Amino acid sequence: MIRPRILLVDDEDRFRKTLKKRISSRDYEVFDAANGIQALEMIRDDPMDVVVLDVRMPGLSGLETLTEIKNISPETEVIMLTGHASVDPAIEGMKLGAFDYLMKPCDLEDLMVKIQNAFEAKSSKKG
Amino acid sequence: MKRKIKGPSVYSTKLRWHIIISYCLAAIISIGLIYGTIYFQYKSSISEQATARLVSVVMEHKGTIENFLFELANTMRMVTLLEDFDNLKNQHILEQVYSTLEREYDVSFEDLGVLNLEGDHLAYVGPFDLMDRNYSQAGWFQDVLEKDLVISNVFLGFRQLPHFIIAVKQTSGNESWILRATVNAEKFASLVEHVRFGKTGFAYIVSRDGYYQTRSRDGHMVMDQVMPGHLDLEVFEGVRFWETDQDQRSFFRAKTWIKDNEWLLVVEQDVDDIYGELYHLRQNAVIFFGLGGSLLLILCLLSMKFLLRRVKLIDAEKELLDEQLIQSHKLASIGQLSAGIAHEINNPLAIIGEEAGWMQDILKRENMQGIPEHDELTDSLREISVQAGRCRKITHKLLSFSRKMDATLRKVDLNQLIDEVAALREKEATLYSIKFIRDYDETLPMILTDSSQVRQVLFNLINNAIDAIDKNGEIHLSTRKNKDSSVAITIRDTGTGIHQENLTRIFDPFFTTKEPGKGTGLGLSICHGIIEKLGGTIFVASKVGEGTTFTIRLPLEIGSD
């Protein structure tokens, strides 16, 4: 079975690294990027199944990155991580084609459920 | 928080007096104006009536007196024409004539005499002994020689009693003679005085040389001289009317000349008598004025009390609003501050959570099972995760609490808005067999509101509904246009329902039925606050075991409701 390819995009290094280790240990192939531009380069080189994308990032914002990801690789599903309590950025993200969203900080189990759902959705689309 | 209405302030005392004084002034001035106008119009109408009456009395009386004198003179002339001189100077025949006159004509002659041109009596009938008197020096006698007919002024004469003379000169053949009669002044006076009107109306006669011919009202007797300045004896035509003060009395007077401008007929009436009714009215008016004024004052004070209470209430409300405004500003600042802190804390918190999670992951590995204190470490790390989770919930709530107070308004399609929010949870909900059932009013108009805030509320309510169902159930989302200018959104779940005793407290801040640490109790109170701020209302109905329905009513435009 192909391991789902997950890309974590977050400017907070320690968070990103630890999360990467944790998800990797759950039998996923995990990549990470510190910002939007880096993430887009990686996706261009090698498409991902699911991107977990922080909304609040310096430089290219989460929503801008999302738009670009959908341009480059429409099948890639994106889960937004928002720091806002407001649902507005989440709705904005959903409108732009995000699969789901989570409030940051989030519970890993919630995140894993959403990643799995997203992966299955992507697979069924493709299939 | 209950608020006490403050006692009267300097400002309300001042206001009270301002209003009392202006009320009373307005009322007094208008009542005074009405009263004054009526009073003076009434007075002038009474005065006109009195004048007219006085003038008509004078004219009527003039006619009566002149008729009386004319009749006497006529009778005299008739006698001189009907009876021969020879007969008249016969004492016996003159007596017969006198008694006939007395009986048939009812004239008030006191006596009757026939004189020759030398002033000697040829015959005399009467109660006085005047037969031998010579009248050649009497004024009236000299007048009658010239004028043929004389009615004299009142005088005392030989008899020393007030009387006046009517004398007629007649010529038959070569002989001229004079028929003279006396009218008793008392009798004449009673004729003049007889015409009375009102309580004080009185008439009297003054001769042109200033002697009372009849009694005056102020006690002057016949033949008394008129006090200088009391009466103007200038001759004029017609009737003169005037108001005068004399001996501390005010009266209306009318006068006219009678008997060929020899006698002045005066009619007078007291002003008090004329205006008696008016004065009575004035007295009543003063009483009514007083009563009305008191009533007015009482009404004024009562309405003042009412008004001031309203003003105080409004003041208190204003104060409350001010305080609320300050409070909301404070909250907004606190909100901004806490949002900043929450954002800053979120990242380290995420890292703490992840690190603890990672360590837990490691400890779960097989090769780690045997290490000392393995269970203690696992327990400790789980606790770190749990507490980080609590912190996470707190920062989320802080962030939602801090949401900006100022609304950004735009036209919103509520059906679409609900769909957007529902989409956030629908995929996940489907996994737990929770079905979203939509029943939208397709004709629902766009409403002007803050979409972001409404979304937040809908998101909270949908989350609550999902939590209430847990697994297997339905969430009904519906919209309706109300008859008034508002729309209604209903979110109904088939969840566990809420106990009746909790239902009334559900919108209270910090009220929660969730387990400690799971809910902050801020969600519904924030929803309630948002909807109220948007000019709407939020209701809840629930039955344990059947589910809960939240109904939100929003105006078509904020401020239109």
XYZ file of C-alpha atoms in Angstrom:
688
model
C 0.000 0.000 0.000
C 1.252 3.470 -0.913
C 1.952 5.620 2.074
C 0.024 8.902 1.914
C 2.319 11.851 1.209
C 1.717 14.637 3.669
C 3.243 18.132 3.564
C 3.286 20.223 6.753
C 3.602 23.968 6.175
C 4.205 26.093 9.293
C 6.692 28.826 10.145
C 7.180 27.512 13.693
C 10.122 25.083 13.280
C 9.857 23.108 16.475
C 6.125 22.561 16.062
C 6.561 21.496 12.474
C 9.410 19.103 13.240
C 7.717 17.413 16.172
C 4.429 17.101 14.313
C 6.311 15.637 11.379
C 7.891 13.002 13.621
C 4.548 12.139 15.173
C 2.695 11.818 11.875
C 5.590 9.928 10.306
C 5.385 7.418 13.125
C 1.768 6.753 12.064
C 2.848 5.369 8.730
C 2.641 8.456 6.587
C 5.320 9.929 4.395
C 5.718 13.412 5.796
C 7.481 16.425 4.319
C 7.684 19.893 5.795
C 8.088 23.434 4.602
C 8.737 26.597 6.639
C 6.770 28.908 4.366
C 4.433 29.101 1.395
C 7.056 29.551 -1.299
C 9.034 26.564 -0.149
C 5.843 24.499 0.011
C 4.855 25.459 -3.550
C 8.311 24.488 -4.849
C 8.038 21.112 -3.197
C 4.566 20.473 -4.596
C 5.697 21.539 -8.061
C 8.566 18.995 -7.868
C 6.550 16.221 -6.379
C 2.744 16.439 -5.847
C 1.448 15.708 -2.340
C -1.722 13.925 -1.248
C -2.592 16.173 1.685
C -1.162 19.531 2.739
C -1.608 20.749 6.318
C -1.321 24.498 5.952
C -1.024 27.174 8.623
C -3.067 30.246 7.794
C -0.881 32.697 9.680
C 2.508 32.805 8.064
C 4.924 35.565 7.167
C 5.456 36.162 3.461
C 2.950 34.256 1.387
C -0.132 33.796 3.589
C -1.877 30.514 4.070
C -4.829 31.488 1.852
C -2.541 32.691 -0.941
C -0.533 29.501 -0.720
C -3.786 27.493 -0.832
C -4.851 29.237 -4.040
C -1.502 28.486 -5.626
C -1.532 24.846 -4.492
C -4.963 24.416 -6.089
C -3.551 25.954 -9.280
C -0.520 23.708 -9.407
C -2.126 20.512 -8.206
C -5.926 20.584 -8.042
C -6.202 17.038 -6.658
C -4.087 17.816 -3.608
C -6.360 18.190 -0.555
C -5.552 20.959 1.909
C -6.389 21.118 5.601
C -6.134 24.623 7.027
C -4.795 25.307 10.509
C -6.176 28.574 11.757
C -5.153 30.524 14.818
C -8.354 32.540 14.637
C -11.395 31.732 16.643
C -13.450 33.264 13.916
C -14.837 30.878 11.323
C -14.323 33.478 8.585
C -10.817 32.393 7.454
C -11.989 28.781 7.572
C -14.967 29.563 5.368
C -12.704 31.583 3.120
C -10.392 28.598 2.880
C -13.274 26.220 2.155
C -14.420 28.517 -0.623
C -10.938 28.459 -2.094
C -11.079 24.689 -2.143
C -9.690 23.568 1.198
C -10.919 20.150 2.282
C -11.266 20.937 5.974
C -9.870 23.111 8.674
C -8.738 22.889 12.299
C -8.149 25.403 15.005
C -4.588 25.660 16.196
C -3.372 24.291 18.561
C -5.185 21.124 17.656
C -5.516 17.641 18.944
C -3.384 15.208 16.934
C -6.133 12.600 16.822
C -8.533 15.167 15.281
C -5.880 16.067 12.756
C -5.203 12.444 11.878
C -8.938 11.834 11.274
C -9.086 14.813 8.942
C -5.898 13.818 7.123
C -7.245 10.343 6.599
C -10.587 11.700 5.358
C -8.796 14.043 3.005
C -6.590 11.287 1.688
C -9.572 9.038 1.072
C -11.422 11.867 -0.661
C -8.432 12.498 -2.900
C -8.027 8.837 -3.691
C -11.703 8.427 -4.583
C -11.540 11.487 -6.849
C -8.573 10.082 -8.601
C -9.989 6.590 -8.757
C -27.304 44.805 38.461
C -30.113 46.803 39.973
C -29.765 50.524 39.824
C -31.187 53.018 42.253
C -32.755 56.131 40.795
C -30.974 59.049 42.314
C -32.850 61.641 44.371
C -33.595 65.113 42.960
C -30.425 66.753 41.814
C -29.798 70.478 41.596
C -30.512 70.123 37.917
C -33.908 68.502 38.426
C -34.877 71.029 41.148
C -34.012 73.823 38.754
C -35.916 72.080 35.993
C -38.882 71.577 38.294
C -39.080 75.295 39.072
C -38.576 76.251 35.476
C -41.453 74.064 34.401
C -43.731 75.026 37.316
C -43.169 78.715 36.704
C -43.631 78.503 32.968
C -46.729 76.278 33.319
C -48.291 78.629 35.862
C -47.340 81.759 33.936
C -48.792 80.375 30.745
C -51.989 79.342 32.501
C -52.352 82.558 34.498
C -51.659 84.742 31.493
C -54.142 82.921 29.307
C -56.824 82.772 32.022
C -56.115 86.413 32.823
C -56.408 87.397 29.185
C -59.684 85.530 28.776
C -61.017 86.889 32.044
C -59.852 90.411 31.252
C -61.307 90.380 27.769
C -64.652 89.038 28.955
C -64.687 91.399 31.919
C -63.965 94.520 29.945
C -66.272 93.585 27.109
C -69.017 92.829 29.560
C -68.309 96.034 31.440
C -68.398 98.140 28.314
C -71.592 96.444 27.195
C -73.161 97.093 30.615
C -71.930 100.650 30.479
C -73.439 101.098 27.021
C -76.706 99.600 28.197
C -76.728 101.827 31.274
C -76.026 104.907 29.186
C -78.762 104.008 26.755
C -81.177 103.366 29.599
C -80.299 106.580 31.341
C -80.748 108.553 28.127
C -84.066 106.870 27.406
C -85.212 107.449 31.005
C -84.303 111.132 30.687
C -86.132 111.494 27.391
C -89.171 109.617 28.628
C -89.226 111.586 31.829
C -88.839 114.843 29.991
C -91.898 113.891 27.959
C -93.888 112.984 31.073
C -93.067 116.209 32.899
C -93.601 118.442 29.893
C -96.872 116.663 29.155
C -97.951 117.201 32.725
C -97.115 120.929 32.580
C -98.638 121.246 29.103
C -101.845 119.622 30.306
C -102.036 121.998 33.279
C -101.437 125.008 31.076
C -103.938 123.732 28.519
C -106.560 123.187 31.146
C -106.034 126.746 32.360
C -106.352 128.124 28.858
C -109.470 126.040 28.266
C -111.041 127.529 31.397
C -110.281 131.070 30.220
C -111.797 130.309 26.840
C -114.878 128.461 28.031
C -115.851 130.751 30.893
C -116.606 134.448 30.599
C -114.504 136.836 32.630
C -117.699 137.961 34.341
C -118.415 134.437 35.481
C -114.893 133.748 36.638
C -114.577 136.781 38.860
C -117.730 135.551 40.587
C -116.445 133.728 43.638
C -119.212 131.184 43.561
C -118.722 130.237 39.919
C -114.929 130.027 40.348
C -115.515 127.576 43.201
C -117.685 125.476 40.874
C -114.992 125.575 38.166
C -112.326 124.535 40.730
C -114.340 121.584 42.003
C -115.137 120.520 38.407
C -111.438 120.642 37.563
C -110.578 118.659 40.665
C -113.282 116.079 40.031
C -113.261 115.704 36.282
C -109.688 116.427 35.262
C -107.823 115.238 38.281
C -105.401 118.148 38.093
C -103.274 118.904 41.087
C -104.151 122.549 41.548
C -103.797 123.743 45.079
C -105.775 126.869 44.517
C -107.203 128.991 41.721
C -107.423 132.748 41.447
C -108.544 135.403 39.013
C -106.542 138.638 39.006
C -106.814 141.924 37.260
C -103.826 143.524 35.549
C -103.027 145.439 38.737
C -102.251 142.236 40.575
C -105.345 142.170 42.787
C -107.469 139.063 43.316
C -110.913 139.348 41.861
C -111.809 135.875 43.019
C -109.880 133.125 44.841
C -110.501 129.477 45.657
C -108.049 127.643 47.934
C -106.972 126.821 51.449
C -104.994 130.032 52.012
C -106.110 133.465 52.877
C -104.750 135.285 49.843
C -107.765 137.232 48.658
C -106.285 140.606 49.623
C -102.776 139.984 48.391
C -101.367 142.103 45.574
C -99.054 140.290 43.139
C -97.958 143.231 41.015
C -94.405 142.815 42.326
C -94.192 139.003 41.877
C -91.877 137.834 39.159
C -94.372 135.446 37.586
C -96.995 138.234 37.452
C -94.704 140.546 35.606
C -93.817 137.698 33.233
C -97.423 136.798 32.457
C -98.227 140.355 31.518
C -95.692 139.999 28.748
C -95.999 136.356 27.721
C -99.694 135.454 28.272
C -98.644 132.063 29.757
C -96.184 131.517 32.579
C -95.084 128.498 34.532
C -92.938 129.806 37.324
C -90.042 128.316 39.223
C -90.716 126.936 42.648
C -90.839 129.610 45.326
C -92.282 130.185 48.803
C -94.470 133.224 48.139
C -96.939 134.642 50.639
C -97.961 131.186 51.840
C -94.342 130.329 52.792
C -94.617 126.818 51.235
C -92.829 125.658 48.112
C -95.078 125.827 45.085
C -95.109 127.081 41.547
C -97.550 129.062 39.550
C -99.271 128.555 36.243
C -100.751 131.785 35.032
C -102.683 132.590 31.865
C -103.516 136.092 30.600
C -106.768 136.413 28.698
C -108.412 139.334 26.992
C -112.126 139.510 26.302
C -113.555 142.663 24.894
C -111.727 145.601 26.463
C -110.786 143.758 29.524
C -107.667 141.715 30.218
C -107.366 139.446 33.248
C -105.239 136.669 34.594
C -106.168 133.128 35.708
C -103.664 131.765 38.117
C -103.306 128.304 39.623
C -100.786 126.895 42.115
C -99.195 123.487 41.876
C -98.005 121.986 45.139
C -94.226 121.470 44.863
C -94.460 118.281 46.957
C -96.909 116.708 44.577
C -94.866 117.767 41.577
C -91.708 116.454 43.200
C -93.277 113.058 43.782
C -94.227 112.976 40.097
C -90.654 113.694 39.103
C -89.150 111.302 41.622
C -91.750 108.689 40.780
C -89.714 107.372 37.880
C -87.161 105.209 39.600
C -84.982 102.554 38.035
C -82.371 100.165 39.376
C -81.751 100.437 43.113
C -80.381 103.956 43.072
C -81.888 105.505 39.928
C -83.234 108.996 40.774
C -84.524 112.043 38.901
C -84.705 115.700 39.971
C -85.031 119.165 38.501
C -82.831 122.209 38.927
C -83.783 125.676 37.733
C -81.475 127.557 35.418
C -80.557 129.928 38.239
C -79.379 126.958 40.298
C -82.186 126.027 42.688
C -83.532 122.564 43.276
C -87.087 122.354 42.019
C -87.515 118.905 43.488
C -85.541 117.068 46.182
C -82.105 115.818 45.259
C -80.923 112.319 46.103
C -78.138 113.550 48.349
C -80.559 115.302 50.725
C -81.001 118.775 49.196
C -84.518 120.086 49.671
C -86.687 122.026 47.240
C -85.439 125.600 46.910
C -81.915 124.668 48.105
C -79.164 126.122 45.982
C -76.990 123.782 43.926
C -73.479 123.524 45.409
C -70.957 125.251 43.200
C -69.332 122.812 40.801
C -71.889 120.058 41.364
C -73.795 120.704 38.189
C -73.030 122.532 34.983
C -76.038 124.709 34.150
C -74.964 125.652 30.654
C -77.798 125.388 28.141
C -77.509 122.760 25.424
C -79.603 120.757 22.998
C -80.626 117.144 23.503
C -79.210 114.880 26.222
C -75.840 114.907 27.891
C -74.416 111.947 29.628
C -71.392 111.701 31.887
C -69.792 109.777 34.708
C -68.846 111.710 37.793
C -67.533 111.396 41.310
C -69.128 113.409 44.074
C -68.881 113.048 47.825
C -66.977 109.757 47.406
C -69.708 108.306 45.233
C -69.412 107.495 41.568
C -72.454 107.768 39.393
C -73.692 108.048 35.873
C -75.712 111.142 35.079
C -77.852 112.214 32.169
C -79.408 115.645 31.852
C -81.644 117.541 29.494
C -83.271 120.947 29.487
C -87.058 121.079 29.750
C -89.681 123.833 29.892
C -88.023 126.080 27.314
C -84.570 125.644 28.858
C -85.736 126.871 32.245
C -85.475 123.632 34.130
C -82.686 121.066 33.948
C -83.903 117.491 34.372
C -81.162 115.310 35.867
C -81.258 111.520 36.109
C -78.535 109.669 37.954
C -77.610 106.178 39.007
C -74.753 104.817 41.143
C -71.947 103.090 39.266
C -72.040 100.341 41.895
C -75.700 99.814 41.109
C -75.020 99.606 37.367
C -72.067 97.301 37.757
C -73.562 95.381 40.684
C -73.961 92.230 38.678
C -70.513 92.676 37.193
C -68.957 93.136 40.609
C -70.736 90.040 41.787
C -69.409 88.234 38.726
C -65.953 89.573 39.446
C -66.139 88.256 42.981
C -67.163 84.830 41.679
C -64.448 85.020 39.063
C -61.858 85.652 41.753
C -63.085 82.560 43.606
C -63.046 80.501 40.395
C -59.688 81.953 39.533
C -58.354 80.886 42.907
C -59.888 77.431 42.670
C -58.777 76.997 39.074
C -55.320 78.213 39.957
C -55.015 75.765 42.841
C -56.251 72.941 40.635
C -53.790 73.978 37.995
C -50.985 74.083 40.518
C -51.876 70.630 41.794
C -52.068 69.264 38.240
C -48.831 71.017 37.428
C -47.104 69.516 40.463
C -48.467 66.067 39.684
C -47.426 66.169 36.050
C -44.103 67.579 37.205
C -43.641 64.637 39.508
C -44.442 62.299 36.642
C -42.225 64.187 34.240
C -39.315 64.340 36.647
C -39.633 60.656 37.334
C -39.403 60.081 33.588
C -36.460 62.445 33.312
C -34.740 60.672 36.181
C -35.427 57.312 34.568
C -34.060 58.566 31.283
C -31.058 59.997 33.108
C -30.507 56.695 34.845
C -30.857 54.850 31.551
C -28.440 57.248 29.928
C -26.021 56.747 32.761
C -26.384 53.017 32.387
C -25.805 53.285 28.653
C -22.755 55.450 29.261
C -21.457 52.880 31.679
C -22.210 50.127 29.208
C -20.383 52.050 26.534
C -17.387 52.490 28.792
C -17.710 48.836 29.713
C -17.788 47.771 26.082
C -14.774 49.944 25.325
C -13.012 48.318 28.237
C -14.046 44.921 26.984
C -12.836 45.773 23.521
C -9.423 46.798 24.874
C -9.265 43.733 27.079
C -10.333 41.730 24.048
C -7.559 43.120 21.889
C -5.032 42.523 24.617
C -6.214 38.984 25.258
C -6.320 38.234 21.536
C -2.708 39.316 21.258
C -1.722 37.184 24.220
C -3.786 34.232 22.971
C -2.092 34.364 19.588
C 1.321 34.517 21.206
C 0.544 31.692 23.597
C -0.953 29.501 20.894
C 2.346 28.639 19.247
C 4.272 27.614 22.390
C 1.135 25.812 23.515
C 1.007 23.904 20.243
C 4.659 22.992 20.692
C 4.108 21.847 24.318
C 1.200 19.708 23.152
C 3.115 18.215 20.294
C 6.251 17.564 22.370
C 4.268 15.829 25.076
C 2.413 13.895 22.395
C 5.683 12.909 20.769
C 7.071 11.696 24.061
C 3.881 9.704 24.629
C 4.287 8.245 21.138
C 7.837 7.195 22.026
C 6.803 5.724 25.349
C 4.240 3.575 23.569
C 7.010 1.832 21.612
C 7.739 -1.758 22.596
C 11.328 -1.197 23.593
C 10.247 1.484 26.030
C 7.713 -0.643 27.926
C 10.294 -1.929 30.372
C 11.899 1.342 31.443
C 11.633 2.396 35.090
C 8.628 4.556 36.011
C 7.147 3.985 32.545
C 3.554 4.301 33.768
C 4.330 7.391 35.839
C 5.910 9.072 32.814
C 2.967 8.129 30.583
C 0.492 9.441 33.125
C 2.463 12.632 33.587
C 2.701 13.263 29.850
C -0.990 12.562 29.378
C -1.676 15.161 32.038
C 0.542 17.642 30.185
C -1.479 16.944 27.029
C -4.785 17.307 28.881
C -3.738 20.588 30.450
C -2.385 21.884 27.137
C -5.772 20.959 25.703
C -7.467 23.015 28.425
C -5.229 25.946 27.657
C -6.066 25.550 23.991
C -9.772 25.779 24.733
C -9.175 28.876 26.832
C -7.171 30.632 24.134
C -9.828 29.761 21.555
C -12.513 31.247 23.745
C -10.385 34.276 24.437
C -10.000 34.795 20.732
C -13.696 34.455 20.046
C -14.443 36.747 22.990
C -12.075 39.343 21.628
C -13.780 39.562 18.285
C -14.184 43.115 17.265
C -17.172 44.930 18.693
C -17.775 47.096 15.679
C -19.928 45.451 13.067
C -19.015 45.577 9.403
C -22.299 45.621 7.574
C -23.103 44.294 4.144
C -25.968 42.606 2.319
C -26.012 38.941 3.236
C -27.787 35.942 1.726
C -28.592 34.015 4.891
C -29.334 30.733 3.078
C -25.886 30.776 1.530
C -24.313 31.868 4.796
C -25.869 28.938 6.666
C -24.639 26.556 3.943
C -21.107 27.881 4.236
C -21.074 27.380 7.991
C -22.751 23.985 7.798
C -20.120 22.879 5.248
C -17.424 23.365 7.892
C -18.802 20.511 9.958
C -20.953 18.563 7.565
C -18.284 16.175 6.188
C -17.186 15.255 9.660
C -20.755 15.021 10.932
C -21.615 12.582 8.148
C -19.008 10.224 9.605
C -21.123 10.120 12.809
C -24.334 9.613 10.813
C -25.563 13.101 11.497
C -27.683 14.334 8.609
C -28.129 17.986 7.733
C -31.646 18.701 6.476
C -32.226 22.095 4.847
C -35.555 23.832 4.556
C -34.769 27.274 3.215
C -37.210 30.000 2.249
C -36.134 30.583 -1.350
C -37.764 34.024 -1.379
C -35.772 35.123 1.665
C -34.571 38.693 1.093
C -30.941 39.693 1.584
C -30.427 41.290 4.979
C -28.016 44.016 5.955
C -25.948 42.684 8.828
C -22.481 41.646 9.973
C -21.999 38.305 8.205
C -18.913 37.401 10.184
C -20.754 37.701 13.500
C -23.768 35.772 12.229
C -21.476 33.018 10.974
C -19.890 32.809 14.395
C -23.262 32.358 16.038
C -24.401 29.749 13.506
C -21.102 27.910 13.882
C -21.513 27.786 17.660
C -25.102 26.574 17.399
C -24.275 23.913 14.800
C -21.348 22.705 16.912
C -23.643 22.518 19.931
C -26.185 20.573 17.890
C -23.535 18.059 16.771
C -22.331 17.714 20.379
C -25.914 17.212 21.562
C -26.555 14.418 19.038
C -23.175 12.715 19.400
C -24.118 10.020 16.847
C -27.115 9.242 14.602
C -29.429 12.155 14.280
C -30.594 15.087 12.253
C -29.937 18.763 12.228
C -32.692 20.800 10.573
C -31.672 24.164 9.212
C -34.474 26.426 8.080
C -35.112 30.065 7.238
C -38.343 32.048 7.068
C -39.401 35.575 6.228
C -41.535 36.993 9.039
C -44.545 39.245 8.504
C -42.789 42.150 10.196
C -39.513 43.269 8.651
C -37.461 40.432 10.035
C -36.243 36.982 9.146
C -35.968 33.854 11.266
C -33.335 31.118 11.260
C -34.150 27.882 13.041
C -31.588 25.260 14.017
C -33.233 22.140 15.377
C -31.408 19.037 16.498
C -32.611 15.590 17.525
C -30.121 15.523 20.381
C -30.396 14.944 24.115
C -32.293 18.144 24.895
C -31.861 20.533 27.780
C -33.469 20.273 31.217
C -36.143 22.828 31.934
C -34.273 24.272 34.928
C -31.205 24.928 32.767
C -33.154 26.406 29.910
C -33.576 29.821 31.535
C -29.875 30.066 32.392
C -28.550 28.856 29.094
C -27.544 32.319 27.858
C -25.906 33.329 31.156
C -22.137 33.827 30.941
C -20.076 30.947 32.324
C -23.127 28.700 32.576
C -22.313 25.259 31.217
C -23.644 21.750 31.546
C -20.527 20.218 30.097
C -17.986 18.510 32.288
C -15.417 20.762 33.940
C -12.687 21.626 31.465
C -14.824 20.755 28.447
C -16.834 23.917 28.143
C -16.216 27.460 29.244
C -19.861 28.445 29.217
C -19.140 31.432 27.088
C -20.421 30.194 23.708
C -24.152 30.830 24.061
C -23.734 34.012 26.062
C -21.515 35.345 23.265
C -24.132 34.264 20.692
C -26.804 36.039 22.680
C -24.658 39.190 22.897
C -23.916 39.156 19.168
C -27.544 38.689 18.119
C -28.725 41.445 20.475
C -26.044 43.730 19.092
C -27.291 43.000 15.597
C -30.785 44.065 16.676
C -32.218 40.567 16.801
C -33.394 38.029 19.340
C -32.510 34.432 20.088
C -34.864 31.897 21.662
C -34.422 28.362 22.778
C -36.977 25.576 23.148
C -36.064 22.118 24.273
C -37.423 18.830 25.488
C -35.210 16.226 27.107
C -34.900 13.197 24.803
C -36.416 14.963 21.811
C -33.964 17.728 21.012
C -33.413 21.441 21.045
C -34.505 24.259 18.759
C -32.754 27.611 18.562
C -34.605 30.371 16.754
C -32.796 33.527 15.706
C -34.771 36.562 14.597
C -32.828 39.232 12.710
C -34.057 42.544 11.312
C -33.856 43.130 7.559
C -31.602 46.009 8.410
C -29.903 46.798 11.691
C -31.795 49.590 13.289
C -34.947 48.970 11.215
C -36.581 47.012 14.006
